[in-house]
Amino acid sequence: MEPRDLSSHTVYRAGRGIEEVARELGIDPGDLVKLASNENMFGPSPAAVDAIRTSAEGMHSYPKASHADLVARIADHWDCETEQVWLGNGGDGALDCLARAMLDPGQRVLVPNPGFAYYPMSARYHHGTVAEYSLSKADDFAQTAETVLSDYDGERIVYLTSPHNPTGAEFSTDAVREIAEDTDEQTLVVVDEAYGEFSDRPSKRSLLADRDDVAILRTFSKAYGLAGVRIGYAIVPEAWADAYARINTPFSASELACRAALAAMDDDEHVRKSVETAAWSREYICDELAADTWESAGNFVLAEVGDAEAVTDAAQEHGVILRDCSSFGLPDCVRITCGTREDTRRAVDTLNGIVEVTEA
C-alpha cells in the first residue's frame, strides 16, 4: 500500500518557533525575539482571548451558530451577501476551497515566483498543475499587469499577492482589472490580501461589483493576531457563491476560531495599534539597517544581506530569529517581520553588527 505519486509536491517550511530555537540554543525563550513569521507584534486582541476563554465550555457543540454569525459579520463589513463569504481554516483553507471549486484534474494555475508556497501546493493537492510568472529583483519585484500576462497561457486560476510576500510590493486595482479583462473568461483571478490591513491602498474588493472572475482572500492571522487559531476567508462573486455549500468540509472553521474572530473584528484599537506600529517599524528598518531594503506595504521588510543562511544563523545566536529567504529563491535576502519598537531596534542593531562583520 502506497500513497499516490507525490514526487512533484513540496513541503511547506514554516519559520522557526521560539520554543524550538530556545531548546536548540539552551536559553530562556524570553530572551529571544522572533521576527520570522509575520506574526502580530502585540499578539491577539485581548477581546479575542476573552472570547476564547468564554467559549471554552461550549467546545462539545459544533460551530454552526458561530460560523453563521461570523459570516454575517464579515459580509456586513465588506457590504456583500453572506453566500459570498467562504470561511476556511486560515487563508490556506480558503485557498483550498477555491481550488476544490475551480480545478478539474490537470488544469493549470499561474503562481508568482518568488511567492507563497501554498498556492502551488494547494493546486497540486487538488490534482492541478503549476506554471509560474516571475517577479524580477532587477525591477524591484514590480507587480504589473504585464508581469503576469506575459507568462499567462490560459490557466484556470491566477494568483496575485498584494501586498506580496516576501517583497512587500503591491498591485494597483487597475492592474488587477487589466489582468482579469485580458485573461480567459473562465480564468479566476485570486487576489491574496492577507496583509491588506497594513497597506494604504484600498482592497480590490470593489472589482467584485461588476466582475465574476475575481476573488479576494483575507485572514485573521496578521493584523488581528489570530494565526494560532487558523481562521481566514475568501470573498467571491455572487454569481457562483453557492458552490461553497458543495465543496466545504463539515465545520471547517472551529468554534474557538469563529468566536475569536468575531471579538477581534470589534477591537478596532488593537488593529490600529498593530498597523501603526508596523508602519513605524518598516520605516525604521529601511532607514537604519546597513543593508539594501525594498519598500513594503506589509508587516515585514525584505533586506539584501549577502549570505542569508549565515546571517540568520548568526542573528539567531544573538537571540533574533529572522526568515532566511532561500526557500523563496532569494538566498541573499532575509525577511524581517515588523516587531514592537524595542524588538525592531534590537533586530536592526543585531543585523548591523553581523553585516558589518561580514563585509569586513
GROMACS .gro file of C-alpha atoms in nm:
model
  360
    1MET     CA    1   0.000   0.000   0.000
    2GLU     CA    2   0.142   0.339  -0.105
    3PRO     CA    3   0.008   0.696  -0.136
    4ARG     CA    4  -0.045   0.848  -0.477
    5ASP     CA    5   0.257   0.991  -0.657
    6LEU     CA    6   0.364   1.295  -0.454
    7SER     CA    7   0.703   1.344  -0.619
    8SER     CA    8   0.602   1.683  -0.762
    9HIS     CA    9   0.481   1.810  -0.425
   10THR     CA   10   0.691   2.030  -0.200
   11VAL     CA   11   0.698   2.064   0.178
   12TYR     CA   12   0.592   2.390   0.339
   13ARG     CA   13   0.875   2.526   0.554
   14ALA     CA   14   0.742   2.750   0.830
   15GLY     CA   15   0.956   2.999   1.019
   16ARG     CA   16   1.124   2.857   1.327
   17GLY     CA   17   0.943   2.897   1.657
   18ILE     CA   18   1.079   3.049   1.977
   19GLU     CA   19   1.050   2.728   2.180
   20GLU     CA   20   1.228   2.527   1.910
   21VAL     CA   21   1.520   2.770   1.888
   22ALA     CA   22   1.539   2.815   2.266
   23ARG     CA   23   1.576   2.439   2.318
   24GLU     CA   24   1.843   2.421   2.049
   25LEU     CA   25   2.044   2.707   2.199
   26GLY     CA   26   1.975   2.615   2.559
   27ILE     CA   27   1.844   2.958   2.653
   28ASP     CA   28   1.530   3.109   2.802
   29PRO     CA   29   1.258   3.162   2.537
   30GLY     CA   30   1.202   3.505   2.691
   31ASP     CA   31   1.547   3.610   2.571
   32LEU     CA   32   1.455   3.553   2.207
   33VAL     CA   33   1.290   3.788   1.958
   34LYS     CA   34   1.101   3.613   1.679
   35LEU     CA   35   1.066   3.822   1.364
   36ALA     CA   36   1.044   3.537   1.116
   37SER     CA   37   0.676   3.456   1.060
   38ASN     CA   38   0.499   3.791   1.008
   39GLU     CA   39   0.300   3.744   1.327
   40ASN     CA   40   0.134   4.028   1.515
   41MET     CA   41   0.385   4.201   1.741
   42PHE     CA   42   0.120   4.256   2.010
   43GLY     CA   43  -0.031   3.909   2.000
   44PRO     CA   44  -0.405   3.852   1.971
   45SER     CA   45  -0.669   4.106   2.059
   46PRO     CA   46  -0.744   4.088   2.434
   47ALA     CA   47  -1.110   4.074   2.336
   48ALA     CA   48  -1.040   3.761   2.129
   49VAL     CA   49  -0.859   3.598   2.421
   50ASP     CA   50  -1.159   3.667   2.644
   51ALA     CA   51  -1.392   3.525   2.381
   52ILE     CA   52  -1.189   3.204   2.363
   53ARG     CA   53  -1.199   3.164   2.740
   54THR     CA   54  -1.572   3.229   2.750
   55SER     CA   55  -1.638   2.985   2.466
   56ALA     CA   56  -1.421   2.704   2.602
   57GLU     CA   57  -1.702   2.537   2.795
   58GLY     CA   58  -1.907   2.504   2.478
   59MET     CA   59  -1.650   2.300   2.286
   60HIS     CA   60  -1.877   1.994   2.282
   61SER     CA   61  -2.106   2.165   2.030
   62TYR     CA   62  -2.046   2.201   1.657
   63PRO     CA   63  -1.980   2.562   1.547
   64LYS     CA   64  -2.294   2.615   1.342
   65ALA     CA   65  -2.418   2.936   1.507
   66SER     CA   66  -2.073   3.093   1.544
   67HIS     CA   67  -1.993   3.017   1.179
   68ALA     CA   68  -2.314   3.187   1.067
   69ASP     CA   69  -2.255   3.482   1.300
   70LEU     CA   70  -1.902   3.539   1.171
   71VAL     CA   71  -2.006   3.509   0.807
   72ALA     CA   72  -2.279   3.768   0.867
   73ARG     CA   73  -2.032   4.000   1.040
   74ILE     CA   74  -1.779   3.973   0.757
   75ALA     CA   75  -2.049   4.023   0.493
   76ASP     CA   76  -2.162   4.339   0.671
   77HIS     CA   77  -1.803   4.464   0.689
   78TRP     CA   78  -1.747   4.415   0.315
   79ASP     CA   79  -2.101   4.502   0.205
   80CYS     CA   80  -2.166   4.171   0.034
   81GLU     CA   81  -2.405   3.878   0.064
   82THR     CA   82  -2.336   3.609   0.323
   83GLU     CA   83  -2.308   3.345   0.048
   84GLN     CA   84  -2.006   3.535  -0.087
   85VAL     CA   85  -1.804   3.475   0.231
   86TRP     CA   86  -1.619   3.144   0.229
   87LEU     CA   87  -1.468   3.070   0.571
   88GLY     CA   88  -1.166   2.844   0.595
   89ASN     CA   89  -0.907   2.703   0.831
   90GLY     CA   90  -0.684   3.005   0.783
   91GLY     CA   91  -0.628   3.169   0.447
   92ASP     CA   92  -0.484   2.834   0.337
   93GLY     CA   93  -0.822   2.671   0.394
   94ALA     CA   94  -0.992   2.936   0.183
   95LEU     CA   95  -0.739   2.870  -0.094
   96ASP     CA   96  -0.827   2.500  -0.076
   97CYS     CA   97  -1.196   2.586  -0.107
   98LEU     CA   98  -1.129   2.784  -0.423
   99ALA     CA   99  -0.917   2.504  -0.568
  100ARG     CA  100  -1.186   2.246  -0.494
  101ALA     CA  101  -1.450   2.464  -0.656
  102MET     CA  102  -1.249   2.558  -0.965
  103LEU     CA  103  -0.994   2.293  -1.062
  104ASP     CA  104  -1.057   1.986  -1.271
  105PRO     CA  105  -0.773   1.732  -1.274
  106GLY     CA  106  -0.486   1.851  -1.493
  107GLN     CA  107  -0.590   2.215  -1.512
  108ARG     CA  108  -0.310   2.465  -1.458
  109VAL     CA  109  -0.269   2.755  -1.220
  110LEU     CA  110  -0.031   3.050  -1.251
  111VAL     CA  111   0.164   3.147  -0.938
  112PRO     CA  112   0.426   3.414  -0.859
  113ASN     CA  113   0.793   3.331  -0.820
  114PRO     CA  114   0.904   3.420  -0.558
  115GLY     CA  115   0.577   3.370  -0.376
  116PHE     CA  116   0.370   3.192  -0.114
  117ALA     CA  117   0.447   2.821  -0.133
  118TYR     CA  118   0.091   2.717  -0.059
  119TYR     CA  119  -0.052   2.839  -0.392
  120PRO     CA  120   0.114   2.560  -0.593
  121MET     CA  121   0.080   2.315  -0.304
  122SER     CA  122  -0.297   2.361  -0.289
  123ALA     CA  123  -0.328   2.326  -0.666
  124ARG     CA  124  -0.132   2.001  -0.668
  125TYR     CA  125  -0.331   1.862  -0.374
  126HIS     CA  126  -0.636   1.908  -0.595
  127HIS     CA  127  -0.472   1.740  -0.897
  128GLY     CA  128  -0.386   2.063  -1.076
  129THR     CA  129  -0.056   2.157  -1.240
  130VAL     CA  130   0.150   2.469  -1.190
  131ALA     CA  131   0.309   2.740  -1.406
  132GLU     CA  132   0.492   3.050  -1.281
  133TYR     CA  133   0.529   3.418  -1.355
  134SER     CA  134   0.848   3.582  -1.238
  135LEU     CA  135   0.888   3.886  -1.018
  136SER     CA  136   1.222   4.039  -1.108
  137LYS     CA  137   1.467   4.157  -0.846
  138ALA     CA  138   1.617   4.382  -1.112
  139ASP     CA  139   1.280   4.560  -1.138
  140ASP     CA  140   1.240   4.577  -0.759
  141PHE     CA  141   0.981   4.298  -0.782
  142ALA     CA  142   0.735   4.531  -0.958
  143GLN     CA  143   0.384   4.385  -0.980
  144THR     CA  144   0.221   4.497  -1.302
  145ALA     CA  145  -0.034   4.353  -1.540
  146GLU     CA  146   0.239   4.288  -1.794
  147THR     CA  147   0.439   4.094  -1.533
  148VAL     CA  148   0.156   3.842  -1.513
  149LEU     CA  149   0.011   3.850  -1.863
  150SER     CA  150   0.347   3.790  -2.032
  151ASP     CA  151   0.351   3.441  -1.877
  152TYR     CA  152  -0.022   3.371  -1.886
  153ASP     CA  153  -0.130   3.082  -2.109
  154GLY     CA  154  -0.493   3.011  -2.033
  155GLU     CA  155  -0.450   2.895  -1.673
  156ARG     CA  156  -0.767   2.829  -1.473
  157ILE     CA  157  -0.653   3.028  -1.166
  158VAL     CA  158  -0.407   3.318  -1.147
  159TYR     CA  159  -0.276   3.406  -0.801
  160LEU     CA  160  -0.184   3.764  -0.716
  161THR     CA  161  -0.048   3.869  -0.376
  162SER     CA  162  -0.095   4.229  -0.270
  163PRO     CA  163   0.096   4.315  -0.057
  164HIS     CA  164   0.332   4.047  -0.181
  165ASN     CA  165   0.521   3.814   0.049
  166PRO     CA  166   0.820   3.838   0.087
  167THR     CA  167   0.882   4.160  -0.108
  168GLY     CA  168   0.601   4.386   0.015
  169ALA     CA  169   0.518   4.504  -0.340
  170GLU     CA  170   0.157   4.575  -0.445
  171PHE     CA  171  -0.072   4.552  -0.746
  172SER     CA  172  -0.287   4.852  -0.826
  173THR     CA  173  -0.660   4.798  -0.868
  174ASP     CA  174  -0.625   4.900  -1.232
  175ALA     CA  175  -0.358   4.632  -1.285
  176VAL     CA  176  -0.580   4.363  -1.135
  177ARG     CA  177  -0.870   4.475  -1.351
  178GLU     CA  178  -0.649   4.462  -1.660
  179ILE     CA  179  -0.536   4.110  -1.574
  180ALA     CA  180  -0.896   3.998  -1.527
  181GLU     CA  181  -1.004   4.160  -1.854
  182ASP     CA  182  -0.715   4.016  -2.057
  183THR     CA  183  -0.740   3.658  -1.932
  184ASP     CA  184  -0.995   3.399  -2.040
  185GLU     CA  185  -1.350   3.439  -1.909
  186GLN     CA  186  -1.307   3.101  -1.733
  187THR     CA  187  -0.990   3.213  -1.552
  188LEU     CA  188  -1.029   3.310  -1.187
  189VAL     CA  189  -0.801   3.587  -1.056
  190VAL     CA  190  -0.740   3.536  -0.684
  191VAL     CA  191  -0.607   3.843  -0.503
  192ASP     CA  192  -0.446   3.742  -0.174
  193GLU     CA  193  -0.478   4.036   0.065
  194ALA     CA  194  -0.351   3.861   0.378
  195TYR     CA  195  -0.154   4.176   0.461
  196GLY     CA  196  -0.417   4.417   0.334
  197GLU     CA  197  -0.476   4.593   0.665
  198PHE     CA  198  -0.115   4.717   0.665
  199SER     CA  199  -0.145   4.878   0.321
  200ASP     CA  200  -0.255   5.234   0.249
  201ARG     CA  201  -0.419   5.117  -0.074
  202PRO     CA  202  -0.785   5.012  -0.081
  203SER     CA  203  -0.885   4.649  -0.113
  204LYS     CA  204  -0.951   4.511  -0.461
  205ARG     CA  205  -1.293   4.402  -0.332
  206SER     CA  206  -1.454   4.678  -0.541
  207LEU     CA  207  -1.384   4.473  -0.855
  208LEU     CA  208  -1.644   4.217  -0.746
  209ALA     CA  209  -1.917   4.473  -0.808
  210ASP     CA  210  -1.903   4.414  -1.182
  211ARG     CA  211  -1.691   4.102  -1.231
  212ASP     CA  212  -1.749   3.732  -1.173
  213ASP     CA  213  -1.385   3.628  -1.224
  214VAL     CA  214  -1.210   3.788  -0.924
  215ALA     CA  215  -1.197   3.658  -0.567
  216ILE     CA  216  -1.037   3.823  -0.264
  217LEU     CA  217  -0.854   3.637   0.013
  218ARG     CA  218  -0.830   3.772   0.369
  219THR     CA  219  -0.707   3.634   0.701
  220PHE     CA  220  -0.726   3.698   1.074
  221SER     CA  221  -0.368   3.576   1.119
  222LYS     CA  222  -0.185   3.905   1.070
  223ALA     CA  223  -0.339   4.235   1.180
  224TYR     CA  224  -0.583   4.058   1.412
  225GLY     CA  225  -0.316   3.835   1.569
  226LEU     CA  226  -0.506   3.506   1.541
  227ALA     CA  227  -0.255   3.295   1.348
  228GLY     CA  228  -0.272   3.019   1.610
  229VAL     CA  229  -0.645   2.952   1.580
  230ARG     CA  230  -0.644   2.939   1.196
  231ILE     CA  231  -0.926   3.145   1.052
  232GLY     CA  232  -0.945   3.313   0.712
  233TYR     CA  233  -1.190   3.365   0.429
  234ALA     CA  234  -1.245   3.438   0.063
  235ILE     CA  235  -1.493   3.687  -0.079
  236VAL     CA  236  -1.622   3.553  -0.410
  237PRO     CA  237  -1.858   3.681  -0.681
  238GLU     CA  238  -2.225   3.637  -0.606
  239ALA     CA  239  -2.283   3.462  -0.938
  240TRP     CA  240  -2.124   3.137  -0.819
  241ALA     CA  241  -2.103   3.184  -0.444
  242ASP     CA  242  -2.337   2.891  -0.375
  243ALA     CA  243  -2.059   2.649  -0.479
  244TYR     CA  244  -1.924   2.674  -0.123
  245ALA     CA  245  -2.206   2.458   0.011
  246ARG     CA  246  -2.099   2.177  -0.222
  247ILE     CA  247  -1.724   2.181  -0.159
  248ASN     CA  248  -1.686   2.296   0.202
  249THR     CA  249  -1.573   2.042   0.460
  250PRO     CA  250  -1.801   1.996   0.763
  251PHE     CA  251  -1.737   2.280   1.008
  252SER     CA  252  -1.407   2.389   0.852
  253ALA     CA  253  -1.383   2.683   1.095
  254SER     CA  254  -1.378   2.591   1.464
  255GLU     CA  255  -1.594   2.736   1.741
  256LEU     CA  256  -1.294   2.895   1.909
  257ALA     CA  257  -1.171   3.047   1.583
  258CYS     CA  258  -1.511   3.191   1.492
  259ARG     CA  259  -1.571   3.340   1.837
  260ALA     CA  260  -1.219   3.483   1.850
  261ALA     CA  261  -1.259   3.639   1.506
  262LEU     CA  262  -1.593   3.794   1.595
  263ALA     CA  263  -1.441   3.958   1.902
  264ALA     CA  264  -1.130   4.068   1.714
  265MET     CA  265  -1.338   4.244   1.447
  266ASP     CA  266  -1.484   4.466   1.718
  267ASP     CA  267  -1.143   4.558   1.861
  268ASP     CA  268  -1.052   4.846   1.630
  269GLU     CA  269  -0.791   4.978   1.874
  270HIS     CA  270  -0.583   4.659   1.858
  271VAL     CA  271  -0.576   4.663   1.478
  272ARG     CA  272  -0.498   5.036   1.471
  273LYS     CA  273  -0.207   4.995   1.712
  274SER     CA  274  -0.073   4.697   1.517
  275VAL     CA  275  -0.091   4.878   1.182
  276GLU     CA  276   0.063   5.200   1.314
  277THR     CA  277   0.348   5.017   1.486
  278ALA     CA  278   0.418   4.815   1.171
  279ALA     CA  279   0.439   5.137   0.970
  280TRP     CA  280   0.690   5.279   1.220
  281SER     CA  281   0.890   4.955   1.217
  282ARG     CA  282   0.905   4.940   0.836
  283GLU     CA  283   1.039   5.294   0.820
  284TYR     CA  284   1.291   5.234   1.097
  285ILE     CA  285   1.428   4.920   0.933
  286CYS     CA  286   1.462   5.087   0.595
  287ASP     CA  287   1.628   5.397   0.744
  288GLU     CA  288   1.860   5.233   0.997
  289LEU     CA  289   1.956   4.893   0.856
  290ALA     CA  290   2.302   4.875   0.699
  291ALA     CA  291   2.170   4.676   0.403
  292ASP     CA  292   1.957   4.740   0.096
  293THR     CA  293   1.583   4.703   0.152
  294TRP     CA  294   1.267   4.717  -0.059
  295GLU     CA  295   0.966   4.937   0.010
  296SER     CA  296   0.699   4.724   0.173
  297ALA     CA  297   0.325   4.758   0.233
  298GLY     CA  298   0.314   4.454   0.462
  299ASN     CA  299   0.422   4.397   0.821
  300PHE     CA  300   0.772   4.294   0.711
  301VAL     CA  301   1.073   4.419   0.516
  302LEU     CA  302   1.292   4.230   0.270
  303ALA     CA  303   1.663   4.304   0.306
  304GLU     CA  304   1.963   4.203   0.096
  305VAL     CA  305   2.234   4.084   0.334
  306GLY     CA  306   2.466   3.860   0.130
  307ASP     CA  307   2.463   3.503   0.262
  308ALA     CA  308   2.113   3.482   0.412
  309GLU     CA  309   2.169   3.146   0.579
  310ALA     CA  310   2.487   3.263   0.751
  311VAL     CA  311   2.327   3.590   0.858
  312THR     CA  312   2.014   3.427   1.002
  313ASP     CA  313   2.226   3.171   1.186
  314ALA     CA  314   2.441   3.447   1.334
  315ALA     CA  315   2.138   3.656   1.429
  316GLN     CA  316   1.983   3.354   1.597
  317GLU     CA  317   2.295   3.311   1.809
  318HIS     CA  318   2.229   3.665   1.929
  319GLY     CA  319   1.867   3.582   2.010
  320VAL     CA  320   1.698   3.728   1.699
  321ILE     CA  321   1.504   3.490   1.473
  322LEU     CA  322   1.467   3.609   1.112
  323ARG     CA  323   1.347   3.441   0.792
  324ASP     CA  324   1.611   3.315   0.553
  325CYS     CA  325   1.453   3.372   0.210
  326SER     CA  326   1.647   3.097   0.033
  327SER     CA  327   1.322   2.899   0.018
  328PHE     CA  328   1.178   3.185  -0.188
  329GLY     CA  329   1.470   3.162  -0.430
  330LEU     CA  330   1.639   3.463  -0.269
  331PRO     CA  331   1.948   3.320  -0.095
  332ASP     CA  332   2.095   3.666  -0.038
  333CYS     CA  333   1.788   3.809   0.137
  334VAL     CA  334   1.624   3.792   0.477
  335ARG     CA  335   1.270   3.891   0.570
  336ILE     CA  336   1.230   4.088   0.890
  337THR     CA  337   0.887   4.094   1.049
  338CYS     CA  338   0.784   4.427   1.197
  339GLY     CA  339   0.810   4.396   1.573
  340THR     CA  340   0.748   4.625   1.864
  341ARG     CA  341   0.972   4.930   1.878
  342GLU     CA  342   1.202   4.756   2.125
  343ASP     CA  343   1.223   4.434   1.923
  344THR     CA  344   1.272   4.620   1.595
  345ARG     CA  345   1.561   4.823   1.735
  346ARG     CA  346   1.721   4.509   1.874
  347ALA     CA  347   1.691   4.328   1.542
  348VAL     CA  348   1.841   4.618   1.346
  349ASP     CA  349   2.130   4.658   1.591
  350THR     CA  350   2.198   4.285   1.578
  351LEU     CA  351   2.187   4.271   1.199
  352ASN     CA  352   2.404   4.577   1.157
  353GLY     CA  353   2.673   4.418   1.370
  354ILE     CA  354   2.658   4.097   1.167
  355VAL     CA  355   2.653   4.270   0.827
  356GLU     CA  356   2.947   4.492   0.922
  357VAL     CA  357   3.149   4.190   1.034
  358THR     CA  358   3.060   4.003   0.715
  359GLU     CA  359   3.160   4.295   0.494
  360ALA     CA  360   3.483   4.346   0.684
   0.00000   0.00000   0.00000
